[in-house]
Coordinates of C-alpha atoms in Angstrom, one line a residue:
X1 CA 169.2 163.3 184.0
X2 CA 166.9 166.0 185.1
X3 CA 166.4 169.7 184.8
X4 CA 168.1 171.4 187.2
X5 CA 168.1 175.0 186.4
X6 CA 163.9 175.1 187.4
X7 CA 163.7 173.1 190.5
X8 CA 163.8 175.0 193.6
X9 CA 165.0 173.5 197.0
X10 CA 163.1 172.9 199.2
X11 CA 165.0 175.2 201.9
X12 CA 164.2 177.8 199.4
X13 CA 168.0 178.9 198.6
X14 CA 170.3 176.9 197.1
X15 CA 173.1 176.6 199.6
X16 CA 170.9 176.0 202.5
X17 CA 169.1 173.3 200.7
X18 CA 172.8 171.2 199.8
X19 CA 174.2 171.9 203.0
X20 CA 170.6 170.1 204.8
X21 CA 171.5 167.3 202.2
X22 CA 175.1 167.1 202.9
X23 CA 174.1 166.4 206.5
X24 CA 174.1 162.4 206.4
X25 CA 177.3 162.4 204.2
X26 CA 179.1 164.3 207.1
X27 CA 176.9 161.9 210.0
X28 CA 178.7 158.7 208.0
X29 CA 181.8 160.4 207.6
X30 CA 182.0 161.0 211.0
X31 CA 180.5 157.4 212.7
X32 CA 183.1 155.9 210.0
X33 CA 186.0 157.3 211.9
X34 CA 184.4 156.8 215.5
X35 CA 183.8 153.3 214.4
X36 CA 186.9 152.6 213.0
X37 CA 189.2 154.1 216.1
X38 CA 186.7 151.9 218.5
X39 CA 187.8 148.6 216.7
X40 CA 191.3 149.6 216.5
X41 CA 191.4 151.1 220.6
X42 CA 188.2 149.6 222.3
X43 CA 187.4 146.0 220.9
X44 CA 188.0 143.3 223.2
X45 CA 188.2 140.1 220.6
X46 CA 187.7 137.6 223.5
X47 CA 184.3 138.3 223.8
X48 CA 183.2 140.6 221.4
X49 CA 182.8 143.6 222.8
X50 CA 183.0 147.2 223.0
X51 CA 185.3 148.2 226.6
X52 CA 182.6 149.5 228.3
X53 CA 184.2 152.9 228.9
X54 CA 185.3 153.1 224.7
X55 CA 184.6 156.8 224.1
X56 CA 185.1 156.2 220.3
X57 CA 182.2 153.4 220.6
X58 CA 179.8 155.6 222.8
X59 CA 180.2 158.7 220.3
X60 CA 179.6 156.3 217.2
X61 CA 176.3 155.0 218.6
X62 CA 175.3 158.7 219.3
X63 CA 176.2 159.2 215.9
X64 CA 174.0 156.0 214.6
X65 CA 171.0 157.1 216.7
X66 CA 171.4 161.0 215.5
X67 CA 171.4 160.0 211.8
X68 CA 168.5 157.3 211.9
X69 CA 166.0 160.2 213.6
X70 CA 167.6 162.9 210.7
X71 CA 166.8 160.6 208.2
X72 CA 163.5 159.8 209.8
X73 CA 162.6 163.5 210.0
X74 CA 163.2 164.3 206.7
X75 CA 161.4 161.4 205.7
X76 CA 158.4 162.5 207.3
X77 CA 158.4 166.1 206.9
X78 CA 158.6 165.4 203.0
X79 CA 156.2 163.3 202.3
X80 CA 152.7 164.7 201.2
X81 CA 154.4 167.6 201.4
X82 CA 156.7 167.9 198.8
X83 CA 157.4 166.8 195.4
X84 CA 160.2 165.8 193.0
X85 CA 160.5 168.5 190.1
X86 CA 162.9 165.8 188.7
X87 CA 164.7 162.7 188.6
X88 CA 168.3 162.8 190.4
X89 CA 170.8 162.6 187.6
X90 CA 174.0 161.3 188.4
X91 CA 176.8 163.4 189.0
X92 CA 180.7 162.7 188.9
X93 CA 180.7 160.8 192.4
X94 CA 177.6 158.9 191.0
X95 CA 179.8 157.4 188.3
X96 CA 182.9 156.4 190.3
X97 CA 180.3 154.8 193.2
X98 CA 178.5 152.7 190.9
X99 CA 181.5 151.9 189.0
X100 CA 183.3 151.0 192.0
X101 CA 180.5 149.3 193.2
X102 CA 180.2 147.2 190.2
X103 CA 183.8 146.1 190.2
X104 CA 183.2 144.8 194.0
X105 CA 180.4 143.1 193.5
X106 CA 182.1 141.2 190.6
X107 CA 185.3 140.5 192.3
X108 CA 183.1 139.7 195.6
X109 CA 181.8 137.0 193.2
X110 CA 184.6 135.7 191.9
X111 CA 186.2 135.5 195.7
X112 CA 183.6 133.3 197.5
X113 CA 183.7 131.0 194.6
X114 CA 187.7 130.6 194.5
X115 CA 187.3 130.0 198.2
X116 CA 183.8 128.5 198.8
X117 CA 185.8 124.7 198.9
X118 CA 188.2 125.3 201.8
X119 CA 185.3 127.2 203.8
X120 CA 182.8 125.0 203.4
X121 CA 185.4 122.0 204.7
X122 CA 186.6 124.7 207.8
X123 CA 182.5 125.3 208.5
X124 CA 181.1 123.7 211.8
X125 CA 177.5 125.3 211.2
X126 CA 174.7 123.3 212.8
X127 CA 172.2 125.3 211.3
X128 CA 172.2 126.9 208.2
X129 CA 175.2 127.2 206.8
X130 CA 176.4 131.3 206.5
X131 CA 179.1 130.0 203.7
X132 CA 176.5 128.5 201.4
X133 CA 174.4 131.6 202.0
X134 CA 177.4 133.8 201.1
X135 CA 177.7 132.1 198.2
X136 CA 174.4 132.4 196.7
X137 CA 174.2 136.7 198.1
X138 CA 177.6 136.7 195.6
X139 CA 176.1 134.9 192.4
X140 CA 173.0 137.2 193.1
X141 CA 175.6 140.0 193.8
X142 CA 175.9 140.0 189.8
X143 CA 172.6 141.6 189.6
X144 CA 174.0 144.2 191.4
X145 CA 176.7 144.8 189.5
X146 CA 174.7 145.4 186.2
X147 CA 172.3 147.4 188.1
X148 CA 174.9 149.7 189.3
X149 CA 175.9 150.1 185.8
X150 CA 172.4 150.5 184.0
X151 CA 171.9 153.2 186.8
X152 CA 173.9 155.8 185.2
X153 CA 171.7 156.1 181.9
X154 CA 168.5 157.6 181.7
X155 CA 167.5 154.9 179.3
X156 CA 168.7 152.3 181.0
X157 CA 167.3 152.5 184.6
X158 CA 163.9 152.1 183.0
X159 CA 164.3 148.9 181.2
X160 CA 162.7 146.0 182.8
X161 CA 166.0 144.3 182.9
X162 CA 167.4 147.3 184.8
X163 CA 164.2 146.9 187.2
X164 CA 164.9 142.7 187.2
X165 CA 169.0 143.4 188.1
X166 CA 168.0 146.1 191.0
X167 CA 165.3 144.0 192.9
X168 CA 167.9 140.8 192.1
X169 CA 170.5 143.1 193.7
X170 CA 168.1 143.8 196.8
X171 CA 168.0 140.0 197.1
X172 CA 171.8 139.6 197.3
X173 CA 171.6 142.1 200.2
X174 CA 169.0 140.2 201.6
X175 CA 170.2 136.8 201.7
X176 CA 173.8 138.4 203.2
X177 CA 171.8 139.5 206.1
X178 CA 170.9 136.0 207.0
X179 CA 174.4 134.7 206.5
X180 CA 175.3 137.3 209.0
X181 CA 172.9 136.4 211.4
X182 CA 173.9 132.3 211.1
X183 CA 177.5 133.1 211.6
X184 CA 178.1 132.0 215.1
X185 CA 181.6 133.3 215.2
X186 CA 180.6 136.5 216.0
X187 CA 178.9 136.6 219.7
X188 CA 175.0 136.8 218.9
X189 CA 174.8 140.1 221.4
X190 CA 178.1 141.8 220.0
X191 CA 177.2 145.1 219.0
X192 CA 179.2 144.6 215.9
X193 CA 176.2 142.7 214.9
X194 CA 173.5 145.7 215.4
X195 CA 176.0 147.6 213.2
X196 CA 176.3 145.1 210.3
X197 CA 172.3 144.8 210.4
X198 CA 171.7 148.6 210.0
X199 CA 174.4 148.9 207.5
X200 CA 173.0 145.7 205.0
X201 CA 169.5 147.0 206.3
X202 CA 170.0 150.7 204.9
X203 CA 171.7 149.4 201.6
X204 CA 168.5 147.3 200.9
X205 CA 166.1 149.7 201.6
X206 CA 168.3 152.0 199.3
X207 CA 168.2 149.7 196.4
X208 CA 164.5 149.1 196.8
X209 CA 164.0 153.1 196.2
X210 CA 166.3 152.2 193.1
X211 CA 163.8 149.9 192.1
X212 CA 160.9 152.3 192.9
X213 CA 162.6 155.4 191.2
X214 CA 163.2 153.1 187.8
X215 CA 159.3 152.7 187.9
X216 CA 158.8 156.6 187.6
X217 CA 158.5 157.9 184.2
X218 CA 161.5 160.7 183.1
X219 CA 158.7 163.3 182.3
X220 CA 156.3 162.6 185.4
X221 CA 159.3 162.7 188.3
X222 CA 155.9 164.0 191.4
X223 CA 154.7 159.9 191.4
X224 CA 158.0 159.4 192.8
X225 CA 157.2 159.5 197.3
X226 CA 159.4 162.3 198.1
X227 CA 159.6 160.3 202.1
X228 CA 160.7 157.2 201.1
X229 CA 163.3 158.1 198.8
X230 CA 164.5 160.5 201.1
X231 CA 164.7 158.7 203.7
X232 CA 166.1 155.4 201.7
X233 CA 168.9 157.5 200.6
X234 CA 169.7 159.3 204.2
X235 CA 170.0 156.0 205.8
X236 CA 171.9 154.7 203.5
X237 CA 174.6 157.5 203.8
X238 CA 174.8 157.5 207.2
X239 CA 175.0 153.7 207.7
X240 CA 177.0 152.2 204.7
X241 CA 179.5 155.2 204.6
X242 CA 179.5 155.0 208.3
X243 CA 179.6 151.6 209.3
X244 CA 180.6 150.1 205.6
X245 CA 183.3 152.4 205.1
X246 CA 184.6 152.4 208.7
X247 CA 184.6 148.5 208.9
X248 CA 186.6 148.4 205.4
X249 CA 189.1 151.2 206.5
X250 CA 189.3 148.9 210.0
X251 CA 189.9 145.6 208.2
X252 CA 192.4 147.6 205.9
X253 CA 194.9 149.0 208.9
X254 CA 194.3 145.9 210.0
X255 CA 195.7 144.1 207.1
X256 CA 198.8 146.3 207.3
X257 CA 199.3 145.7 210.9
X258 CA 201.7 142.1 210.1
X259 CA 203.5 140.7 213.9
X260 CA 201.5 143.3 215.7
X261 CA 198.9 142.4 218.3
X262 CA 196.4 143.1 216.5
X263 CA 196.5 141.2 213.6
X264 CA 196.8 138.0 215.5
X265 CA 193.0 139.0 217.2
X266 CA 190.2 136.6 215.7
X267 CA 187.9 136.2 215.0
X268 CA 187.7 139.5 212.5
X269 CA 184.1 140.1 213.7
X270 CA 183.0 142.7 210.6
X271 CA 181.7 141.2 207.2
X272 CA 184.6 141.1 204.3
X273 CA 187.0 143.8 202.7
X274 CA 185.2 144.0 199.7
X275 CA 181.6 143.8 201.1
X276 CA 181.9 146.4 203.1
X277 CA 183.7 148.7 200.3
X278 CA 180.1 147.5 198.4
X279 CA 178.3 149.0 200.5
X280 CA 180.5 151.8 201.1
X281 CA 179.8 152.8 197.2
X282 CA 176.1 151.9 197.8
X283 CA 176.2 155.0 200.1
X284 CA 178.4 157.1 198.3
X285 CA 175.7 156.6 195.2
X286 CA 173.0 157.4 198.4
X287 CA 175.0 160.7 199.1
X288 CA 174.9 161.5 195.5
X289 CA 171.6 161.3 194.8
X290 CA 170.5 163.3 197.8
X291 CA 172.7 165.9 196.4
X292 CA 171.4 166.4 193.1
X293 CA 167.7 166.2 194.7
X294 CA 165.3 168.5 193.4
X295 CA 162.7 169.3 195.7
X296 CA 159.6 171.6 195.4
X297 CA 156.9 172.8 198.1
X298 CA 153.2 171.5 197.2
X299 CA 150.7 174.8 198.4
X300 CA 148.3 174.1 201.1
X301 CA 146.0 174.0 198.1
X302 CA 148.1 171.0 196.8
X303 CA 148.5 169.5 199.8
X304 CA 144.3 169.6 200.6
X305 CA 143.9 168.0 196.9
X306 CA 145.8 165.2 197.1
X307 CA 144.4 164.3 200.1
X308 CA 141.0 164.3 199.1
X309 CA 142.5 162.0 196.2
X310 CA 143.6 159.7 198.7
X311 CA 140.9 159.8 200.3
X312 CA 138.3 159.1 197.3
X313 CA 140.7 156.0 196.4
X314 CA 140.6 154.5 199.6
X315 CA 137.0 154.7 199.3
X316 CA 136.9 153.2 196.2
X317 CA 139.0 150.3 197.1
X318 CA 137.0 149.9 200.5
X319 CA 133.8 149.4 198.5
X320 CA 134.8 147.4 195.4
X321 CA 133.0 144.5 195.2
X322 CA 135.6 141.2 195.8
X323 CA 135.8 138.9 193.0
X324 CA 133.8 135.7 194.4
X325 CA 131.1 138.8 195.3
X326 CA 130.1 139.5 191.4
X327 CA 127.2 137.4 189.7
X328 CA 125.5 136.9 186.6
X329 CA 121.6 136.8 185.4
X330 CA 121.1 133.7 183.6

């Protein structure tokens, strides 16, 4: 979707620059494995918990904390620094992501509402009720899907429907946070809770970049900030590869696991099978994009311009007159 061939790293050679963006594809890689081994080894069901000696566990919050200051940094060394030479064009995993992704997000759909009855009538919710909010994150999970699929055309991600489906989508996320945090089941201090949060928070904040980059014009790719969508994307890899894809390999051996001891553990304290393979294709479409990132240095010249720019908006906003301040002669 964008012009490759004349867009320079920023690292200044081309292999340095993917293997600096390959970094939070191999950080959720590897917390995806270290999660998965510490809910298979280390997971006491009874009180949801971590053993407090897990090794597994331990590494994959080292892992958590090293990826959410990578992305941070590159979020912050970017921005007002750098600029987009053009807009990331889907590549090959691109495709299968955000087909995958739609497919989940449809059957996810058509799930909760085959078995919205029975959990509704099994729900002892005081508060609000996580299955009703499930429900509605599934309808709005639709968005989603068409989002996914409008993403993969240049023409398409810049329709206003495309913009409507993606911030819908957001929504989805949103409202599946709150379900999470109303479901009881799971103990409110479990850290399988911080790990669902930063997962569902990273795959917001991903689509909300979505949302911003279908905003940016084909031909004018510098309006899109260079920190945000950076770090929107890094997060993303690191947390729903990580913690989505972990949790969905988890709940898969799980599944397979029939008479053993472990399949008769519950409550099953991760979100659902196919919400976390959402989000895993949410960050395998994160990984993708920061791969085909193109990236160019602003001089010091640049860099001293826009921020006089800034600088003469801010004063311009600071001293416009407010709307009940204006008055007419008579």
């Amino acid at each position: 979707m964008s012009d490759r061939t004349n867009a320079a790293p920023v690292s200044g050679t081309s292999a340095t620059g993917a293997v600096l963006r390959l970094i939070p594809s191999v950080l959720g890689l590897l917390l995806a494995v270290l999660y998965c081994l510490a809910m298979a080894r280390d997971f006491d069901f009874s009180i949801g918990h971590f053993a407090a000696d897990s090794v597994p566990f331990r590494a994959a919050v080292g892992v958590g904390i090293l990826g959410a200051f990578v992305s941070l940094l590159a979020g912050v060394c970017l921005s007002g620094r750098t600029v987009f030479t053009g807009l990331a064009s889907p590549g090959p995993l691109s495709f299968a992501a955000a087909a995958a992704g739609a497919v989940l997000s449809a059957a996810l759909c058509v799930r909760t509402l085959l078995r919205y009855p029975a959990e509704l009538a099994e729900e002892t919710a005081e508060s609000l009720s996580p299955t009703k909010l499930y429900l509605a994150a599934s309808v709005l999970g639709l968005f989603l899907s068409a989002a996914l699929i409008l993403s993969l055309r240049r023409e398409g991600r810049h329709r206003w429907y495309a913009l409507i489906c993606t911030l819908f989508g957001g929504l989805s996320v949103n409202v599946a946070m709150f379900a999470a945090y109303f479901d009881f089941s799971v103990p409110l201090n479990s850290p399988v809770r911080n790990f669902t949060t930063l997962c569902q928070a990273s795959a917001l904040l991903f689509l909300l970049s979505e949302a911003r980059l279908s905003l940016t014009r084909e031909d004018v790719p510098g309006d899109l900030p260079t920190g945000f969508q950076t770090f929107a994307s890094s997060a993303c890899s690191v947390f729903c590869i990580g913690i989505g894809g972990g949790g969905a390999a988890w709940r898969l051996i799980r599944s397979f696991s029939f008479g053993s001891e472990i399949i008769g553990k519950t409550p099953e304290p991760n979100l659902s099978f196919l919400r976390l393979a959402l989000y895993l294709a949410l960050g395998l479409l994160a990984a993708d994009r920061l791969l085909h990132t193109n990236l160019r240095r602003l001089s010091p010249e640049e860099i001293a311009e826009n921020r006089r720019k800034a600088r003469e908006e801010k004063e311009k906003r600071k001293n416009a007159p407010a709307d009940g301040d204006n008055s007419t002669d008579d």
